[in-house]
Amino acid sequence: MSSLPTSTPAAQGVDAAGIQAFLDALESDPRIEPHSLMLLRHGQVVASGWWSPYAPERPQLLYSLSKSFTATAAGFAVAEGLIRLDDPVISYFPEFEADITDPRSRAMLVRHVASMAGGHAEETLDRARALDRDELVRGFLLVPPDREPGTVFAYNQPATYTLGAIVQRVTGQKLTEYLRPRLFEPLGIGEAAWIHDRAGRELGFSGLHATTDAIARLGLLYLRGGVWEGERLLPGSWVAEATRVQIAHETGPEGGWPDWQQGYGFQFWISRHGYRGDGAYGQFCMVLPEQDAVLAITSETEEMQKVVDLVWEHLLPAFGPDPLSGREAADAALADRLRRLALPPAEGGAVTAQSTTVFTPATGTCADQPSLTAVEVGPGGRVTLVDDGERLELGPALGEEGWTVADEPVPVAVSSGRRDAETLVIDVAFLETPHHLLVSCAADDGTFTARWRTRPLHVGPLRRMRAPRGRG
C-alpha cells in the first residue's frame, strides 16, 4: 500500500495552533476518548496520529460509517448498468413478489433506500427482524411504510441493508469482493473486512472494519469528485448526488444535534460545513469542499455532536487560503506531539501476583456480558477471561507501566490498577472496535463485575470483538 503524500500544516495553509487546540479539546473532555485522526489539506496529510495502544495498521469497526462504503458500491453498480435508481426495490427480489402487498412497499425505489426515504417514520430494524429473522430484506418490505416513499426521512438500518443486498445480488459478490478491484486496490486500501449476517450477506449498514487511512482515502476520493490520481473511478454525477440533500429532515428537538438536521444524501450526512459519513461512538469521515480538506477520526464517545462542534471551533478557523511562513517551530511541535499520543492506562499502580486467583461473577452484576463466567489473574498480573466457555488469555496487565497488547485470541490492550487494597480494576480495550470492557475484581469475596464503557452494538462472545478474518 502506497502512503498518501505528506506536508507540513503551514505549507498547506493550516495553522498548527488550531490543530493543537483541537487535540487539547479532545483530550481534556472526559466524555471523549480519541483513538486516531488524519487531516488532509489539498490532498496532503498535514497531521496524523494514533493514541497508543491504537496503531495505524489496525482496522477499526466503523459502525455506520460502513454505510458510505455501501453507497460507493452502489455507485459503481449504477455506473456499470447493474442497478437503476428508479427501479422498484421489489424488482430485485422477485421471490418476495407474492408476499409484499402493501402498495407503498411495492412503490419503494432504489433511490429511496439509498437516501433513507422509504416512507417509514422511524427505524424498522427490530420490526423487520421480528417479521423475518433470516431474510432482512423481506422483513423490511413487510413493514408497511407510514407515508409515501420519498416524502419523509428516517434513519433506518434495513434501508441500507437492502441497498447492499441489491448490490450483492446483481454482482454475485460480497461487498468487499466487489469493492476490492474498484475501490480498495485503486485507492491503496489494504485490509478491510465486513461482518456477515445469518444469510451470508455483508451487513452494509454496519460492521465494516477498515483503517483510519482507508477512511481518509474514501473522503479524498469524494472530495476529488470520484477521481483518484488522475483516473476517474466513480462518476462525478454519483458523487454530486450522494453528497447533496436528497431528503430534508423535519425539525429536530430544541437543543438537538444540528449537524444531524441538515439533510441526507446517499448514505452521507450533510453537515453545517461540507458533508460526512459517520458511525456510532465517534467514527468520522468529514469532507470539507470549501476548505479542500478531509478529516478522518476514530474514537469512543457518545458525544458525537461535541466532536463535530470542536472541529468547527478549532480546525475550521485554522484553514487559510495561502501557505504560512515562519511556522517551522509550531509545525515541529505539533509533529512531536502527534508522535507521542497515548491513552493513560488504569490508575493505581502495577499489579503483581504470586499465584493464580480465580474470580467468579458477583450475583446479578454482569448483565453487560453475561457469557463472561470467570476472570483469572496470575503471576505477573496475567489476565485470562473465560467467556462463552472459551479461555481468552490476554497477557499481563501492567498498570502504571502502560498497556500490554495481544493480537490473539482477540486483539486487545490490557492495563490494571488497584482502586483500593481489596479491588483490582482491569481495563480491556478491544483494539479493532471503539470499546472498553471494565472489570472490577474484589479480593475479599473473590467475585468480579464487568461493564462496557460503551455498549457494543454487535452483541456476542468476546472472541468476536475483532475484524472478521479470512473474509472479503
Short mmCIF file of C-alpha atoms in Angstrom, two decimals, residues 67 88 120 125 165 178 223 252 315 319 332 344 432 463:
data_model
loop_
_atom_site.label_atom_id
_atom_site.label_comp_id
_atom_site.label_asym_id
_atom_site.label_seq_id
_atom_site.Cartn_x
_atom_site.Cartn_y
_atom_site.Cartn_z
CA LYS A 67 -22.92 2.95 5.00
CA PRO A 88 -38.65 -0.62 -7.61
CA HIS A 120 -41.13 4.82 7.25
CA LEU A 125 -34.77 -2.89 12.33
CA ALA A 165 -28.28 -6.70 -0.66
CA TYR A 178 -16.96 -6.18 -5.40
CA LEU A 223 -13.56 15.42 -2.37
CA GLY A 252 -35.43 18.24 15.42
CA LEU A 315 -9.99 23.34 12.94
CA PHE A 319 -7.60 26.80 7.30
CA ALA A 332 7.64 20.68 14.54
CA PRO A 344 -3.49 6.69 30.08
CA GLU A 432 -10.40 -3.29 16.49
CA ARG A 463 -13.86 -13.54 20.68
#
